[in-house]
Coordinates of C-alpha atoms and ligand atoms in Angstrom, one line a residue:
M133 CA 23.9 1.7 34.3
H134 CA 23.0 0.4 30.9
S135 CA 24.5 1.8 27.7
Y136 CA 21.5 0.7 25.6
D137 CA 17.8 0.2 26.0
L138 CA 17.8 -2.7 23.6
A139 CA 20.4 -4.9 21.9
I140 CA 19.6 -7.2 19.0
K141 CA 22.2 -9.9 19.0
G142 CA 23.2 -12.8 16.8
G143 CA 21.2 -11.9 13.7
T144 CA 22.0 -11.1 10.1
V145 CA 21.3 -7.4 9.2
V146 CA 19.9 -6.9 5.8
T147 CA 19.5 -3.5 4.0
A148 CA 18.6 -2.6 0.5
A149 CA 22.3 -2.7 -0.4
D150 CA 23.9 -5.2 2.0
Q151 CA 23.8 -8.2 4.3
Y152 CA 26.1 -8.8 7.2
R153 CA 26.4 -10.3 10.7
A154 CA 26.1 -7.6 13.2
E155 CA 24.6 -6.6 16.5
I156 CA 22.5 -3.5 17.0
G157 CA 22.4 -1.1 20.0
V158 CA 19.3 1.0 20.5
R159 CA 18.9 4.1 22.8
N160 CA 15.8 6.4 23.0
G161 CA 14.2 4.6 20.0
K162 CA 17.2 5.2 17.7
I163 CA 19.9 3.0 16.4
V164 CA 23.1 4.1 18.1
E165 CA 25.5 1.2 17.4
I166 CA 26.0 -1.4 14.8
S167 CA 29.0 -3.6 15.5
E168 CA 30.3 -7.1 16.0
N169 CA 29.4 -7.2 19.6
V170 CA 26.9 -5.0 21.5
S171 CA 26.6 -5.5 25.2
G172 CA 25.3 -3.6 28.2
A173 CA 21.6 -3.4 27.2
R174 CA 18.6 -3.4 29.5
Q175 CA 16.9 -5.8 27.1
E176 CA 18.4 -8.2 24.7
I177 CA 16.7 -10.0 21.8
D178 CA 18.4 -13.2 20.6
A179 CA 18.1 -13.0 16.8
T180 CA 20.2 -16.1 16.1
G181 CA 19.1 -17.7 12.8
L182 CA 17.0 -14.6 12.0
L183 CA 17.3 -11.9 9.5
V184 CA 17.1 -8.4 10.9
L185 CA 15.2 -6.3 8.3
P186 CA 14.2 -2.6 8.4
G187 CA 10.5 -2.5 9.5
G188 CA 8.1 -2.7 6.6
V189 CA 6.9 0.7 5.2
D190 CA 3.5 0.2 3.5
G191 CA 3.1 3.2 1.3
H192 CA -0.5 2.5 0.4
V193 CA -3.2 1.4 2.9
H194 CA -6.8 2.5 3.5
M195 CA -8.2 2.6 7.1
S196 CA -11.3 4.3 8.4
Q197 CA -11.9 5.8 5.0
P198 CA -15.4 7.1 4.5
T199 CA -17.5 5.6 1.7
D200 CA -20.5 7.1 0.0
D201 CA -22.6 4.0 -0.4
G202 CA -23.4 2.7 3.1
T203 CA -20.5 0.2 3.2
I204 CA -18.0 0.5 6.0
M205 CA -14.3 -0.1 5.8
A206 CA -13.4 -3.1 7.9
D207 CA -10.4 -1.6 9.5
D208 CA -10.1 1.5 11.7
F209 CA -6.7 2.7 12.8
E210 CA -6.7 0.3 15.8
S211 CA -7.3 -2.9 13.9
G212 CA -5.5 -1.9 10.7
T213 CA -2.3 -0.9 12.5
R214 CA -2.5 -4.0 14.7
A215 CA -2.6 -6.1 11.5
A216 CA 0.3 -4.1 10.1
A217 CA 2.4 -4.7 13.2
A218 CA 1.8 -8.5 13.1
G219 CA 2.8 -8.5 9.5
G220 CA 6.2 -7.0 10.1
N221 CA 5.4 -3.3 9.3
T222 CA 6.4 -0.3 11.4
T223 CA 5.0 2.5 9.2
V224 CA 1.8 2.7 7.2
M225 CA 0.5 5.4 5.0
P226 CA -3.3 5.7 4.9
F227 CA -5.2 8.3 2.9
A228 CA -7.0 11.4 4.2
L229 CA -9.9 11.6 1.8
Q230 CA -11.3 15.0 0.9
I231 CA -15.1 14.7 0.9
K232 CA -16.5 16.6 -2.1
G233 CA -17.7 20.0 -1.1
K234 CA -15.7 20.0 2.1
S235 CA -12.4 21.7 3.0
L236 CA -9.4 19.4 2.5
R237 CA -7.9 20.8 5.7
A238 CA -11.1 19.9 7.7
C239 CA -11.1 16.4 6.3
V240 CA -7.4 15.9 7.3
E241 CA -8.2 17.2 10.8
D242 CA -11.1 14.7 11.1
Y243 CA -8.9 11.9 10.0
H244 CA -6.3 12.8 12.6
K245 CA -9.0 12.5 15.3
E246 CA -9.7 8.9 14.1
A247 CA -6.0 8.0 14.3
E248 CA -5.0 9.8 17.5
G249 CA -4.2 7.4 20.3
N250 CA -5.3 4.4 18.3
C251 CA -2.2 3.3 16.4
Y252 CA 0.2 0.4 17.0
V253 CA 2.6 1.5 14.2
D254 CA 3.7 4.9 13.0
T255 CA 1.6 6.5 10.3
S256 CA 1.8 9.3 7.9
F257 CA -1.1 10.4 5.6
H258 CA -1.3 10.9 1.9
L259 CA -4.1 13.2 0.8
I260 CA -6.8 12.4 -1.7
V261 CA -7.9 15.4 -3.7
S262 CA -11.5 14.9 -4.9
D263 CA -12.6 18.5 -5.2
P264 CA -9.8 20.8 -6.5
T265 CA -11.6 24.1 -6.0
P266 CA -9.6 27.3 -6.4
Q267 CA -9.4 27.4 -2.6
V268 CA -8.0 23.9 -2.4
L269 CA -5.5 24.5 -5.2
G270 CA -4.5 28.0 -4.3
Q271 CA -4.4 27.8 -0.5
E272 CA -5.1 24.5 1.2
L273 CA -2.8 22.2 -0.8
P274 CA 0.2 24.5 -0.6
A275 CA -0.3 25.0 3.1
L276 CA -0.8 21.3 3.7
V277 CA 2.4 20.4 1.8
K278 CA 4.3 22.9 4.0
D279 CA 2.9 21.1 7.0
G280 CA 4.4 17.8 5.8
Y281 CA 1.6 16.2 3.7
T282 CA 3.9 15.9 0.7
S283 CA 2.0 13.5 -1.4
F284 CA -1.6 13.3 -2.8
K285 CA -3.6 10.8 -4.7
V286 CA -5.9 11.6 -7.6
F287 CA -8.4 9.3 -9.3
M288 CA -9.3 8.9 -12.9
T289 CA -12.4 6.9 -12.1
Y290 CA -15.1 6.4 -9.4
D291 CA -18.2 8.7 -9.6
D292 CA -17.4 10.4 -6.3
L293 CA -13.6 10.8 -6.9
V294 CA -12.9 11.1 -10.6
L295 CA -11.2 14.3 -11.8
S296 CA -11.5 15.6 -15.3
D297 CA -8.3 16.0 -17.4
A298 CA -8.4 19.8 -16.7
E299 CA -8.6 19.1 -13.0
L300 CA -5.8 16.6 -13.1
L301 CA -3.6 19.1 -14.9
D302 CA -4.4 21.7 -12.2
V303 CA -3.5 19.4 -9.4
F304 CA -0.3 18.3 -11.2
Q305 CA 0.7 22.0 -11.6
V306 CA 0.2 22.6 -7.8
A307 CA 2.3 19.5 -7.1
K308 CA 5.1 20.9 -9.4
E309 CA 5.1 24.3 -7.7
E310 CA 5.1 22.8 -4.2
N311 CA 7.4 19.8 -4.8
A312 CA 4.7 17.3 -3.8
L313 CA 4.3 13.9 -5.3
V314 CA 1.1 12.9 -7.1
M315 CA -0.1 9.3 -6.9
V316 CA -2.4 8.4 -9.8
H317 CA -5.2 5.8 -9.8
A318 CA -5.1 5.3 -13.6
E319 CA -8.2 3.7 -14.9
G320 CA -10.4 5.5 -17.5
H321 CA -13.8 6.3 -16.1
D322 CA -15.7 6.5 -19.4
A323 CA -14.3 3.2 -20.7
I324 CA -15.3 1.5 -17.4
K325 CA -18.8 2.9 -17.6
F326 CA -19.2 1.9 -21.2
M327 CA -18.2 -1.7 -20.5
T328 CA -20.4 -1.8 -17.4
R329 CA -23.4 -0.7 -19.4
K330 CA -22.7 -3.4 -22.0
L331 CA -22.2 -6.1 -19.5
E332 CA -25.3 -5.3 -17.5
A333 CA -27.4 -5.1 -20.7
A334 CA -26.3 -8.6 -21.5
G335 CA -27.3 -9.8 -18.0
K336 CA -23.7 -10.2 -16.9
T337 CA -23.9 -8.9 -13.4
A338 CA -21.9 -11.4 -11.2
P339 CA -18.8 -10.1 -9.4
F340 CA -16.6 -11.9 -12.1
Y341 CA -17.6 -9.2 -14.6
H342 CA -16.0 -6.5 -12.5
G343 CA -12.7 -7.7 -14.2
Q344 CA -14.1 -7.1 -17.7
S345 CA -15.5 -3.7 -16.8
H346 CA -12.2 -2.5 -15.4
S347 CA -10.3 -3.7 -18.5
R348 CA -6.6 -3.6 -19.2
V349 CA -7.4 -1.2 -22.0
A350 CA -9.0 1.3 -19.6
E351 CA -5.9 1.0 -17.3
R352 CA -3.5 1.3 -20.2
E353 CA -5.2 4.3 -21.7
A354 CA -5.5 6.1 -18.4
T355 CA -1.8 5.4 -17.6
H356 CA -0.8 6.9 -20.9
R357 CA -3.0 9.9 -20.3
A358 CA -1.6 10.4 -16.8
V359 CA 2.1 10.2 -18.0
S360 CA 1.2 12.6 -20.9
H361 CA -0.2 15.1 -18.5
A362 CA 2.9 14.7 -16.3
E363 CA 5.0 15.4 -19.3
L364 CA 3.1 18.5 -20.2
V365 CA 3.4 19.9 -16.6
D366 CA 6.9 18.4 -16.2
V367 CA 6.2 16.9 -12.8
P368 CA 7.1 13.5 -11.3
I369 CA 4.1 11.1 -10.6
V370 CA 3.6 7.6 -9.2
I371 CA 1.3 5.2 -11.0
V372 CA -0.1 3.2 -8.2
H373 CA -1.4 -0.4 -8.2
V374 CA -0.2 -1.4 -11.7
S375 CA -1.9 -4.8 -12.5
G376 CA 0.0 -6.1 -15.6
R377 CA 1.9 -5.7 -18.8
D378 CA -0.2 -3.1 -20.5
A379 CA 0.1 -0.3 -17.9
M380 CA 3.7 -1.3 -17.2
E381 CA 4.6 -0.7 -20.9
Q382 CA 3.2 2.8 -20.6
V383 CA 5.5 3.4 -17.5
Q384 CA 8.4 2.1 -19.5
W385 CA 7.5 4.2 -22.5
A386 CA 7.4 7.3 -20.3
R387 CA 10.8 6.6 -18.7
K388 CA 12.4 6.1 -22.1
R389 CA 11.3 9.7 -22.8
G390 CA 13.1 10.7 -19.7
L391 CA 10.0 11.3 -17.6
K392 CA 10.1 10.8 -13.9
V393 CA 7.3 8.2 -13.6
Y394 CA 7.4 5.9 -10.6
A395 CA 5.4 2.7 -10.3
E396 CA 3.8 0.6 -7.6
T397 CA 2.5 -2.9 -7.7
C398 CA 0.8 -5.1 -5.0
P399 CA 0.5 -8.7 -3.8
Q400 CA -2.8 -9.3 -5.6
Y401 CA -1.1 -8.9 -9.0
I402 CA 1.4 -11.7 -8.3
T403 CA -1.0 -14.1 -6.6
L404 CA -4.6 -13.7 -7.8
V405 CA -6.2 -14.0 -11.2
E406 CA -9.4 -12.7 -12.8
D407 CA -10.9 -16.2 -12.5
D408 CA -10.8 -15.9 -8.7
M409 CA -13.7 -13.5 -9.1
K410 CA -15.8 -16.4 -10.4
G411 CA -16.0 -17.7 -6.8
L412 CA -17.1 -21.3 -6.7
N413 CA -19.3 -21.3 -9.8
M414 CA -19.8 -17.7 -10.9
D415 CA -21.3 -17.1 -7.5
F416 CA -21.1 -14.1 -5.2
E417 CA -18.1 -15.4 -3.3
G418 CA -16.1 -13.9 -6.2
A419 CA -16.8 -10.5 -4.6
K420 CA -14.0 -11.4 -2.1
Y421 CA -11.5 -10.7 -4.8
V422 CA -13.0 -7.6 -6.3
C423 CA -10.5 -4.7 -6.3
S424 CA -9.4 -2.1 -8.8
P425 CA -7.5 -2.6 -10.9
P426 CA -8.6 -6.2 -10.8
P427 CA -6.3 -9.2 -10.8
R428 CA -5.6 -10.3 -14.4
D429 CA -4.0 -13.6 -15.5
L430 CA -0.8 -15.7 -15.2
D431 CA 0.8 -13.8 -18.1
S432 CA 0.2 -10.5 -16.2
Q433 CA 1.8 -12.0 -13.1
A434 CA 4.8 -13.0 -15.1
A435 CA 5.0 -9.5 -16.5
I436 CA 4.8 -8.0 -13.0
W437 CA 7.7 -10.2 -11.9
E438 CA 9.7 -9.0 -14.9
G439 CA 8.9 -5.4 -13.9
I440 CA 9.9 -6.0 -10.3
R441 CA 13.3 -7.5 -11.5
D442 CA 14.1 -4.9 -14.1
G443 CA 13.4 -1.9 -12.0
T444 CA 10.1 -0.8 -13.6
F445 CA 8.5 -1.1 -10.1
D446 CA 9.8 1.2 -7.4
I447 CA 7.6 0.1 -4.5
F448 CA 5.5 -2.9 -3.5
S449 CA 2.6 -1.9 -1.3
S450 CA -0.5 -3.7 -0.1
D451 CA -3.3 -1.4 -1.2
H452 CA -5.0 -2.7 1.9
C453 CA -8.6 -1.7 1.4
P454 CA -10.6 -4.0 3.6
F455 CA -14.3 -4.7 3.6
R456 CA -16.0 -7.5 5.5
Y457 CA -17.7 -10.0 3.2
Q458 CA -20.6 -10.2 5.6
G459 CA -21.1 -6.8 7.2
S460 CA -24.0 -6.1 9.5
G461 CA -26.8 -4.1 7.9
G462 CA -25.5 -4.3 4.3
T463 CA -22.1 -2.7 5.2
G464 CA -20.0 -5.5 3.7
K465 CA -19.2 -6.7 0.2
D466 CA -22.3 -9.0 0.3
N467 CA -25.0 -6.3 0.4
P468 CA -28.4 -6.3 -1.4
K469 CA -27.3 -3.7 -4.0
A470 CA -24.1 -5.5 -4.8
R471 CA -26.1 -8.6 -5.5
T472 CA -27.8 -6.8 -8.3
S473 CA -24.6 -5.8 -10.2
F474 CA -20.8 -6.1 -9.8
K475 CA -20.7 -2.3 -10.1
W476 CA -22.0 -2.0 -6.5
V477 CA -19.5 -4.4 -5.0
P478 CA -17.1 -2.4 -2.8
N479 CA -13.7 -2.3 -4.4
G480 CA -10.7 -3.4 -2.3
I481 CA -9.3 -6.4 -0.4
P482 CA -7.3 -6.7 2.8
G483 CA -3.5 -7.2 2.6
V484 CA -1.5 -5.2 5.0
E485 CA -0.6 -8.2 7.2
T486 CA 0.2 -10.6 4.4
R487 CA 2.1 -8.2 2.0
L488 CA 5.6 -9.0 3.4
P489 CA 5.2 -12.8 3.8
I490 CA 3.7 -13.2 0.4
F491 CA 6.3 -11.1 -1.4
F492 CA 9.2 -12.7 0.6
S493 CA 8.0 -16.2 -0.1
E494 CA 7.1 -15.7 -3.8
G495 CA 10.1 -13.5 -4.4
V496 CA 13.1 -14.4 -2.2
T497 CA 12.3 -18.0 -1.1
K498 CA 11.4 -18.9 -4.7
G499 CA 14.6 -17.3 -6.0
R500 CA 13.0 -14.6 -8.2
I501 CA 14.5 -11.6 -6.4
S502 CA 17.3 -10.9 -3.9
I503 CA 16.6 -10.1 -0.3
Q504 CA 18.1 -6.7 -0.9
K505 CA 15.5 -6.1 -3.6
F506 CA 12.8 -7.2 -1.2
V507 CA 13.9 -4.7 1.4
D508 CA 14.2 -2.0 -1.1
L509 CA 10.7 -2.3 -2.6
T510 CA 8.9 -2.9 0.8
S511 CA 10.8 -0.5 3.0
T512 CA 13.7 1.6 1.7
R513 CA 12.2 2.9 -1.5
P514 CA 8.8 3.8 -0.1
A515 CA 10.6 5.7 2.7
R516 CA 12.6 7.6 0.1
L517 CA 9.8 8.2 -2.3
Y518 CA 7.6 9.6 0.4
G519 CA 10.1 11.7 2.2
M520 CA 10.8 9.6 5.4
Y521 CA 14.3 8.4 4.7
P522 CA 16.6 7.8 6.5
Q523 CA 14.5 8.1 9.6
K524 CA 12.5 5.2 8.2
G525 CA 13.4 2.5 5.7
T526 CA 16.9 1.4 6.7
I527 CA 19.2 0.1 9.4
A528 CA 21.7 2.8 10.0
I529 CA 23.1 4.9 12.9
G530 CA 20.6 7.6 13.7
S531 CA 17.6 5.9 12.1
D532 CA 14.5 4.9 14.0
A533 CA 15.0 1.4 15.6
D534 CA 12.3 -0.2 13.5
F535 CA 12.9 -3.9 12.6
A536 CA 11.1 -6.9 11.3
L537 CA 12.9 -10.0 12.8
W538 CA 12.4 -12.5 10.0
D539 CA 12.6 -16.3 10.1
P540 CA 13.4 -17.1 6.4
G541 CA 12.6 -20.8 6.9
M542 CA 9.3 -20.6 8.8
Q543 CA 6.5 -22.2 6.9
K544 CA 2.9 -20.9 7.4
T545 CA -0.4 -21.3 5.8
I546 CA -2.3 -18.0 5.6
T547 CA -5.7 -18.4 7.2
Q548 CA -8.2 -15.9 8.5
D549 CA -7.9 -17.2 12.0
I550 CA -4.2 -16.2 12.3
L551 CA -4.7 -12.7 11.1
H552 CA -5.5 -9.5 13.1
H553 CA -7.4 -7.4 10.6
G554 CA -11.0 -6.4 10.9
S555 CA -12.1 -8.2 7.8
D556 CA -13.9 -11.5 8.1
Y557 CA -11.9 -13.2 5.4
T558 CA -8.6 -13.1 3.6
P559 CA -8.3 -13.5 -0.2
Y560 CA -5.2 -15.6 0.5
E561 CA -6.9 -18.3 2.5
G562 CA -4.8 -21.5 2.3
F563 CA -1.9 -19.7 0.6
K564 CA 1.4 -21.3 1.8
V565 CA 4.4 -19.2 2.5
T566 CA 8.0 -19.8 3.6
G567 CA 9.4 -16.9 5.6
W568 CA 7.6 -15.0 8.4
P569 CA 8.1 -12.0 10.6
V570 CA 8.5 -13.4 14.2
K571 CA 9.0 -10.1 16.0
T572 CA 8.3 -6.5 15.0
V573 CA 10.2 -3.7 16.8
L574 CA 9.0 -0.1 16.6
R575 CA 11.4 2.6 17.8
G576 CA 13.1 0.1 20.1
K577 CA 10.0 -1.5 21.5
V578 CA 8.7 -5.0 20.6
I579 CA 5.2 -4.5 19.3
A580 CA 4.4 -7.9 17.8
D581 CA 5.8 -11.2 19.0
D582 CA 5.0 -14.5 17.3
G583 CA 1.6 -13.4 16.2
R584 CA 0.7 -11.7 19.6
I585 CA 0.4 -7.9 19.7
V586 CA 2.5 -6.8 22.7
G587 CA 2.8 -3.1 21.8
E588 CA 0.6 -0.4 23.3
K589 CA -2.2 1.2 21.4
G590 CA -1.2 4.8 20.9
Y591 CA 2.5 4.1 20.8
G592 CA 2.3 4.5 17.0
A593 CA 3.1 8.1 16.2
Y594 CA 2.1 10.4 13.4
M595 CA 5.0 11.6 11.2
S596 CA 5.0 14.8 9.1
R597 CA 7.2 14.2 6.1
G598 CA 9.9 15.9 4.1
F599 CA 10.1 16.0 0.3
S600 CA 10.3 13.0 -2.0
D601 CA 13.6 12.0 -3.5
A602 CA 11.7 12.0 -6.8
F603 CA 12.5 15.8 -7.2
Ligands
URP45 O1 -9.9 -1.7 -5.1 C1 -9.2 -0.8 -4.6 N1 -8.0 -0.8 -4.6 N2 -9.9 0.1 -3.9 C2 -9.2 1.0 -3.1 C3 -9.1 2.3 -3.5 C4 -7.9 2.5 -4.5 O2 -8.2 2.8 -5.6 O3 -6.8 2.3 -4.1
ZN46 ZN1 -6.5 3.5 -6.3
ZN47 ZN1 -5.7 2.0 -2.7

């Protein structure tokens, strides 16, 4: 008779607040003992020399998301969650996108059908509100929040998603009434369109010019507008994928006024620069780095690190938004329309599998941040902010037995052939890291082991969520 289903022995447990030698006993998928010595388990994992971290919680990924231009997202739930598992994650949060003219509830149900039975890690959906009709604002959103969809994203740009200021304010008001958290894509649509027209008129159509069209000014202005609307409504918001100093300063300005403004940044803003979008020689290869907001420059990277250290950033997510470079029938980044102008290049890059190793290596290994900060921004804080804590995001009695067993000294070079995502490239090709997830454990079961997926498709479960700790 075994007391535990699983024991993790000999490792160093790390949480957002602590670090200590301990062994962990797991029963029925939950942590039931943390002590000096755990014995009597059906299965033991020897974690000698490893860090035992809470499984990564990636609060911002896109999988199986419909597009309106004939391109196809490179990851469905199967490949996307497989990549997440290999990268040390146990929970991911994709977006259920409302298609304009369609009921939000119907879109959420369709999205569940895509995910059902296909996931290797646990998932929970944010909503994207693209069409805030009276029916959506008055009935659908309040009912969906009550059903555990407690966060939604709004866009200040993209023709098919942009909301007017009046619509943003209406959505913020519903969020306030329902205690839901709004995530804001803050880039000013008109400023982007203005710059795009100017660049195209000057014949500047290569992918590189995406960076100039999605300017820092457009990001800064929209961030200011978003926090101002939040002040007017008196509601907490999250500014997602902050790319550099300008938008960061707006978040800091808002916080000085006492506003509850949260901020997210992502791996691309500490590793990539605008010049990556030049490709080899202003060629189309630069499309591999096109995302929004775009990567900026080395000064912006330094600013992001300042913001990570000083608490401006609450969460570090991947914004995994994968397209193939070469997709069949024009479904990838390299499609005939995109060759005519940067404005048609699908926005987004893959990153769910590389988020944790890149941040650990650039942050913890290089001595920029503590390992507690790493755990906080990549697991604990997203779990709290999005209403999943303490079930997710920590190592504590009663929490889900979700772990990333981490070798802090393992050196790896990131290359496409070691990754599990559906994209045909990685923007981090050749990037060297020290520190790697060697095993991922979800609710007591090993799901990834030394780069091999050993979990079962469908073991990943859907979680409805409670309220954010932002309220
Ligand atoms: O370029 C990006 N990030 N596209 C994905 C959609 C979004 O705005 O997060
Ligand atoms: Zn966005
Ligand atoms: Zn995104």
